[in-house]
Tab-separated table of C-alpha atoms and ligand atoms in Angstrom:
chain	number	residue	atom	x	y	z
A	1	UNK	CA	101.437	99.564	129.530
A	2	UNK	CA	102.933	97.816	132.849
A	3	UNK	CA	100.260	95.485	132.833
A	4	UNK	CA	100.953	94.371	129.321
A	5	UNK	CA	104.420	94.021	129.936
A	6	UNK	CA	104.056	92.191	133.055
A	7	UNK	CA	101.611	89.481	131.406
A	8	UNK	CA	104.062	89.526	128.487
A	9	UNK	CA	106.849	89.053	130.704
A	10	UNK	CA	104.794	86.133	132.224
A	11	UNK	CA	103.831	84.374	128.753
A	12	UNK	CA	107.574	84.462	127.810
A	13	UNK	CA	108.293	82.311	131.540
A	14	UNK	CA	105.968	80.128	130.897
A	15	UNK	CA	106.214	79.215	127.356
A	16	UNK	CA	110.120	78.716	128.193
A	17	UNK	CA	109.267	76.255	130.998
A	18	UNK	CA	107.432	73.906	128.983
A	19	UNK	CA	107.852	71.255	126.246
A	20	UNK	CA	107.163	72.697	122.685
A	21	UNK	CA	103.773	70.034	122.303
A	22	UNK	CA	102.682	71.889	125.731
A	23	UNK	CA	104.051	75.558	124.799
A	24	UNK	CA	101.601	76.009	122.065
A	25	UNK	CA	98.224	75.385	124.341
A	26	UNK	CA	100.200	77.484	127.198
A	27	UNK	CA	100.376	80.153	124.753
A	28	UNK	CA	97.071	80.255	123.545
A	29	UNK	CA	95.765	80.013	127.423
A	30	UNK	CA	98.030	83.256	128.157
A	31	UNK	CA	97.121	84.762	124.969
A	32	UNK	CA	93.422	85.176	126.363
A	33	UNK	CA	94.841	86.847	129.693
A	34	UNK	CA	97.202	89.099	127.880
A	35	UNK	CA	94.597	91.624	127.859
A	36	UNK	CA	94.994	94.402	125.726
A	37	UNK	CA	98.171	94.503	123.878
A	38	UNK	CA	97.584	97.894	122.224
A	39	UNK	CA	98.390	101.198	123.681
A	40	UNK	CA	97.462	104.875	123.068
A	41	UNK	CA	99.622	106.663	125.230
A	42	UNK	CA	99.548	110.293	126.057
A	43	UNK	CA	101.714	113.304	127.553
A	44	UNK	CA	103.615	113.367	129.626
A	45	UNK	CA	105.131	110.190	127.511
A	46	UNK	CA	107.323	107.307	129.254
A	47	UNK	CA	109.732	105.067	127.783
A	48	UNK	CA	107.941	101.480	127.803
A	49	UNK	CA	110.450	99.150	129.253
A	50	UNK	CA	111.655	95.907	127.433
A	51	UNK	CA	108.693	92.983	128.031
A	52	UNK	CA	112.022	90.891	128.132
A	53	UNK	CA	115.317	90.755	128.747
A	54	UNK	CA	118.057	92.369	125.287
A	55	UNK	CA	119.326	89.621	124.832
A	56	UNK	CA	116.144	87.685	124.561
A	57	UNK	CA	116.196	88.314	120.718
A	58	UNK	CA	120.214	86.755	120.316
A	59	UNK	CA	121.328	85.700	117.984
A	60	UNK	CA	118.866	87.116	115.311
A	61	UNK	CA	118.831	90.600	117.223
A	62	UNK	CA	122.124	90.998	119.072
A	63	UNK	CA	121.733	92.162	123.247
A	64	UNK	CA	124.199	95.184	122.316
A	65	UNK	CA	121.521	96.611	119.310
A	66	UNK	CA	118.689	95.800	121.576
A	67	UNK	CA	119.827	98.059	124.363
A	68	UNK	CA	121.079	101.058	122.491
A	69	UNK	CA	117.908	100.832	120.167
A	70	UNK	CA	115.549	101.046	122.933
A	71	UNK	CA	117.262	102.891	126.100
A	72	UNK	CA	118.850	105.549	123.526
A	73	UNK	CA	117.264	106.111	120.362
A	74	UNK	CA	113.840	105.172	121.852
A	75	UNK	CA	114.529	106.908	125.230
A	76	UNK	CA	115.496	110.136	122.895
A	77	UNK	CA	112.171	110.154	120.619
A	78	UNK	CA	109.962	110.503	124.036
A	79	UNK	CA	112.289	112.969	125.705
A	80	UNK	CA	111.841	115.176	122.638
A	81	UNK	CA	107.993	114.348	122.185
A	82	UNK	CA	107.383	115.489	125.703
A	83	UNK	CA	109.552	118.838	124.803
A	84	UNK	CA	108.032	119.147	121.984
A	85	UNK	CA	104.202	119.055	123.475
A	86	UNK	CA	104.937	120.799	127.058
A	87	UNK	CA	104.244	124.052	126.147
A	88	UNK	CA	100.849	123.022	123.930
A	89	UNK	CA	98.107	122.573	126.510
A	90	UNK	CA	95.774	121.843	123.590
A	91	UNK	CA	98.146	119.445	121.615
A	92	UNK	CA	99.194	117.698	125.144
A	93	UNK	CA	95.999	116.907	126.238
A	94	UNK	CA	95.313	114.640	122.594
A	95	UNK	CA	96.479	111.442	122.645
A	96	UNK	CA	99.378	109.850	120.565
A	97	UNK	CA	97.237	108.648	117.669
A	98	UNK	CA	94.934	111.696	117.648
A	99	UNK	CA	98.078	113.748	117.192
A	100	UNK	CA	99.512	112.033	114.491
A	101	UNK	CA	96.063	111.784	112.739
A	102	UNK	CA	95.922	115.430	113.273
A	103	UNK	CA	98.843	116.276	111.954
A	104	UNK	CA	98.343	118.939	109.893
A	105	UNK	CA	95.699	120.754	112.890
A	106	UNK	CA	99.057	121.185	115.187
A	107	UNK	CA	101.084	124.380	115.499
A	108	UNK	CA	103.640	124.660	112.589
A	109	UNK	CA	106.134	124.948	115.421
A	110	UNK	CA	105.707	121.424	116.569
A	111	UNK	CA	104.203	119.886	113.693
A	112	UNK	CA	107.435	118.208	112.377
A	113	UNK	CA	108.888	117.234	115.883
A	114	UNK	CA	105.524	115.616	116.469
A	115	UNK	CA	105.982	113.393	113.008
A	116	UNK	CA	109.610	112.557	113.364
A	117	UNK	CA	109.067	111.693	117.391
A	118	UNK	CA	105.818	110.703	117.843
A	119	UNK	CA	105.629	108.552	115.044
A	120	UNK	CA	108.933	107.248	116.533
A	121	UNK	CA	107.571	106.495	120.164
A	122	UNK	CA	104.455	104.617	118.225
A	123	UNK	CA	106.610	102.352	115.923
A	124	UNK	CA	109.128	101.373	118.708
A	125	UNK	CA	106.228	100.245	121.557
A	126	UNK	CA	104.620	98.187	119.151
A	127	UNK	CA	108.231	96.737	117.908
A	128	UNK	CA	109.321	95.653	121.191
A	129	UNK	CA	106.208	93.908	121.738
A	130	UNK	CA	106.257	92.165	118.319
A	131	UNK	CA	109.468	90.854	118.736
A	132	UNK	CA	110.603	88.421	121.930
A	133	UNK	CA	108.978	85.448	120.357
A	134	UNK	CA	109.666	82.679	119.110
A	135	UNK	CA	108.896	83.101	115.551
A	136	UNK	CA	107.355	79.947	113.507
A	137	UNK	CA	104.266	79.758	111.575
A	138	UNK	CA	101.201	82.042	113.059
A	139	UNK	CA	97.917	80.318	114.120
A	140	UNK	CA	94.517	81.005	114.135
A	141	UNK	CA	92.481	84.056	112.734
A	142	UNK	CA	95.611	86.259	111.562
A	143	UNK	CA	97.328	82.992	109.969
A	144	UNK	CA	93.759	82.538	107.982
A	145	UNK	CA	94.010	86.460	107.476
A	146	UNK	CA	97.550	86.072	105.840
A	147	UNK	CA	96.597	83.297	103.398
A	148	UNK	CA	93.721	85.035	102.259
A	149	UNK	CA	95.285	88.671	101.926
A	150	UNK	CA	98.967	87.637	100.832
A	151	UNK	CA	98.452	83.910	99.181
A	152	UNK	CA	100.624	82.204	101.921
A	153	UNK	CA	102.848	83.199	104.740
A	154	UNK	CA	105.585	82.139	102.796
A	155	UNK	CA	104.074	85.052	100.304
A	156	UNK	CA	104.214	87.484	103.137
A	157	UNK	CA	107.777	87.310	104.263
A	158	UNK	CA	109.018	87.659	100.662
A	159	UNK	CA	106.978	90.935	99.788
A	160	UNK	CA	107.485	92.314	103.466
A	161	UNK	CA	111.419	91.698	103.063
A	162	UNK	CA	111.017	92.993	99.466
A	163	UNK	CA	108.918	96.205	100.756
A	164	UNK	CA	111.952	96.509	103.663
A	165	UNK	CA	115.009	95.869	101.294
A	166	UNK	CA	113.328	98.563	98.605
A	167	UNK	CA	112.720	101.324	101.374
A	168	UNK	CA	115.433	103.811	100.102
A	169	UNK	CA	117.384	105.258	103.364
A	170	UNK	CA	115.934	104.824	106.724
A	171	UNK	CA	111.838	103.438	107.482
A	172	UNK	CA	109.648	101.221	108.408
A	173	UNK	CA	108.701	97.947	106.904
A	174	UNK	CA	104.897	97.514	108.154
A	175	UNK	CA	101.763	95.402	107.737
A	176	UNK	CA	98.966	96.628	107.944
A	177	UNK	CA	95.009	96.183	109.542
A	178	UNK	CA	92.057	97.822	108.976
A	179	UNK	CA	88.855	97.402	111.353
A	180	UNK	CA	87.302	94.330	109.487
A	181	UNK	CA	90.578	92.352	109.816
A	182	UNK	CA	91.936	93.103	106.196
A	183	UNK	CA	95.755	93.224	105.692
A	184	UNK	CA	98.189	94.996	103.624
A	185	UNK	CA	101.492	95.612	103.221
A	186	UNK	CA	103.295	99.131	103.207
A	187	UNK	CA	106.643	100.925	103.448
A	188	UNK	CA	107.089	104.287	105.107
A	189	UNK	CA	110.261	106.675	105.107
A	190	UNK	CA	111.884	107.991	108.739
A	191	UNK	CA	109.434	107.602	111.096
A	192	UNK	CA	106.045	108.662	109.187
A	193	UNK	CA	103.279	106.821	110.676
A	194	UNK	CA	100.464	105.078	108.851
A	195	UNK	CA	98.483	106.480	111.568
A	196	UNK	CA	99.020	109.592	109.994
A	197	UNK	CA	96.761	108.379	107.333
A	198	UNK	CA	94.306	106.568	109.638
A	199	UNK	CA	95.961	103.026	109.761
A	200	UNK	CA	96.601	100.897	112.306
A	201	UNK	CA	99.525	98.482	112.109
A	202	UNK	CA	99.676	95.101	113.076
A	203	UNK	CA	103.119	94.372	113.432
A	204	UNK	CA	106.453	96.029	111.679
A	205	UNK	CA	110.029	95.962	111.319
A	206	UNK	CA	112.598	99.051	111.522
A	207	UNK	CA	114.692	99.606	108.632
A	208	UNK	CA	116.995	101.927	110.199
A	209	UNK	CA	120.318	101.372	109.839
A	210	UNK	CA	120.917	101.615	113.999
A	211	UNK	CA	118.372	98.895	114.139
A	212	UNK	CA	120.784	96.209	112.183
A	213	UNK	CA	124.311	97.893	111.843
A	214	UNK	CA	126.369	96.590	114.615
A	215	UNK	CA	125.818	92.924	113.961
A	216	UNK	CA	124.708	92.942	110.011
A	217	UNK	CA	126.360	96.234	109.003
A	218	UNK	CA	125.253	97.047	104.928
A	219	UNK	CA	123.171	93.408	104.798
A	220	UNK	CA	119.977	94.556	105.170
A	221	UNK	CA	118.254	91.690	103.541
A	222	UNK	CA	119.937	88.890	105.760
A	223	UNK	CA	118.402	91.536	108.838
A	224	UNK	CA	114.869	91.180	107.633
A	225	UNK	CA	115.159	87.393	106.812
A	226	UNK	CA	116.376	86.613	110.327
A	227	UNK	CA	114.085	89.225	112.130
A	228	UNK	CA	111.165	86.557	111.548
A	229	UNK	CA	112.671	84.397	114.220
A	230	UNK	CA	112.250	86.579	116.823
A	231	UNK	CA	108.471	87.699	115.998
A	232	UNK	CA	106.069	87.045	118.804
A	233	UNK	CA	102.827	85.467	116.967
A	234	UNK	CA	101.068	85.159	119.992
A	235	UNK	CA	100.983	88.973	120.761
A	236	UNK	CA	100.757	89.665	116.615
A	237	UNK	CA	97.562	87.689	117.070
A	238	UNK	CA	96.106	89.487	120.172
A	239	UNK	CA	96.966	92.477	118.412
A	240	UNK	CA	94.615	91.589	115.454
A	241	UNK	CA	92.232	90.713	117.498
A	242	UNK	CA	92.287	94.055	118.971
A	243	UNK	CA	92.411	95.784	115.577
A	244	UNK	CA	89.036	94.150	114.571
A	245	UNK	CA	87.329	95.875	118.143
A	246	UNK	CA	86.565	99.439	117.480
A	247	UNK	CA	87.251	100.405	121.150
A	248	UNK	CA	90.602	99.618	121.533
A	249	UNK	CA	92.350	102.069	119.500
A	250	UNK	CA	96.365	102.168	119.873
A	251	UNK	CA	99.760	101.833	118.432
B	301	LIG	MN1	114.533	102.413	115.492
């Protein structure tokens, strides 16, 4: 994860130094160093830190919700994964994705500590990698991907932000990508997984309320509109590319 973060960390300071006609080739140059941008982390788990600075999302995602999202409610689903696994030698020594896929193989002691948690320490790494961008239009294979699977990206943002605005309490927002590069779009409750069902996502957005409150209290729906400003298409796109190579399996 460190290396990601640090080649993240470098993309950002280098798109930011240039002109926007020399940003986009700069991007796509860093894009092919950025290595893997998928993880599949295992016990004991560590909270991934920021591949930016909180308030590198302002104004869409204020620095205030950045920080308490990831160093406390983020922070919290590891320190109770790890408590929940430390004691499991067999469940411990799987990795994140093989746990969740096995789900219903763990002890009935863990099992639901493992959903809530787990599936909370998968959404939130990818998130924060998603998200630091500079939104825009994607490019190349996943923008093609888009307009074939959802009509137009225009398409997209209106059935994700429907899908978001229509997931009843707390959830996930999500699209999805299966191995040959097809996408789809889903809604999950709390912090259930699609790997729990064998699917990989490609990028999502959190639904919770802690994830929008302080700045956009009950307005959901103006959340999810502005929430496309901040989305990182570069790393979306590595992350596709990943998702279509069956060795890199990850959150
Ligand atoms: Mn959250």
């Amino acid at each position: 994860m460190l290396t990601i973060v640090r080649r993240a960390m470098l993309l950002a300071g280098a798109a930011s130094a240039l002109t926007s006609t020399a940003r986009r080739s700069a991007a796509q140059t860093a894009v092919s160093e950025l290595g893997p941008v998928v993880v599949d982390p295992s016990y004991p788990f560590v909270l991934p830190p920021l591949p930016y600075a909180t308030s590198a999302n302002d104004p869409y995602i204020d620095t205030q919700t950045m920080a308490l999202h990831h160093d406390k409610h983020h922070a919290a689903y590891v320190a109770n994964l790890n408590a929940a696994v430390k004691d499991n030698p067999q469940v411990a020594a799987m990795t994140l994705t093989q746990m969740l896929a096995k789900l219903n193989e763990l002890p009935d002691t863990i099992r639901t500590a493992v959903r809530n948690n787990g599936g909370g320490h998968a959404y939130h790494s990818m998130f924060w990698v998603v998200m630091g961008g500079k939104g825009g239009d994607p490019a190349g294979d996943v923008a093609t991907a888009i307009t074939r699977d959802f009509g137009s990206f225009a398409q997209l943002k209106a059935d994700f932000n429907k899908a978001g605005l229509g997931q009843f309490g707390s959830g996930w927002a999500v699209v999805l990508v299966d191995s040959s590069g097809k996408l789809s779009l889903a809604a999950r409750p709390n912090q259930d997984s699609p790997l729990m069902d064998g699917k990989r996502v490609l990028f999502g957005n959190d639904v919770w309320e802690h994830a929008y409150y302080l700045k956009y209290q009950n307005r959901r729906a103006d959340y999810l509109t502005a929430w496309w400003n901040v989305v990182n298409w570069p790393v979306v796109a590595a992350r596709y590319k990943a998702a279509t190579d069956a060795t890199q399996l990850g959150i």
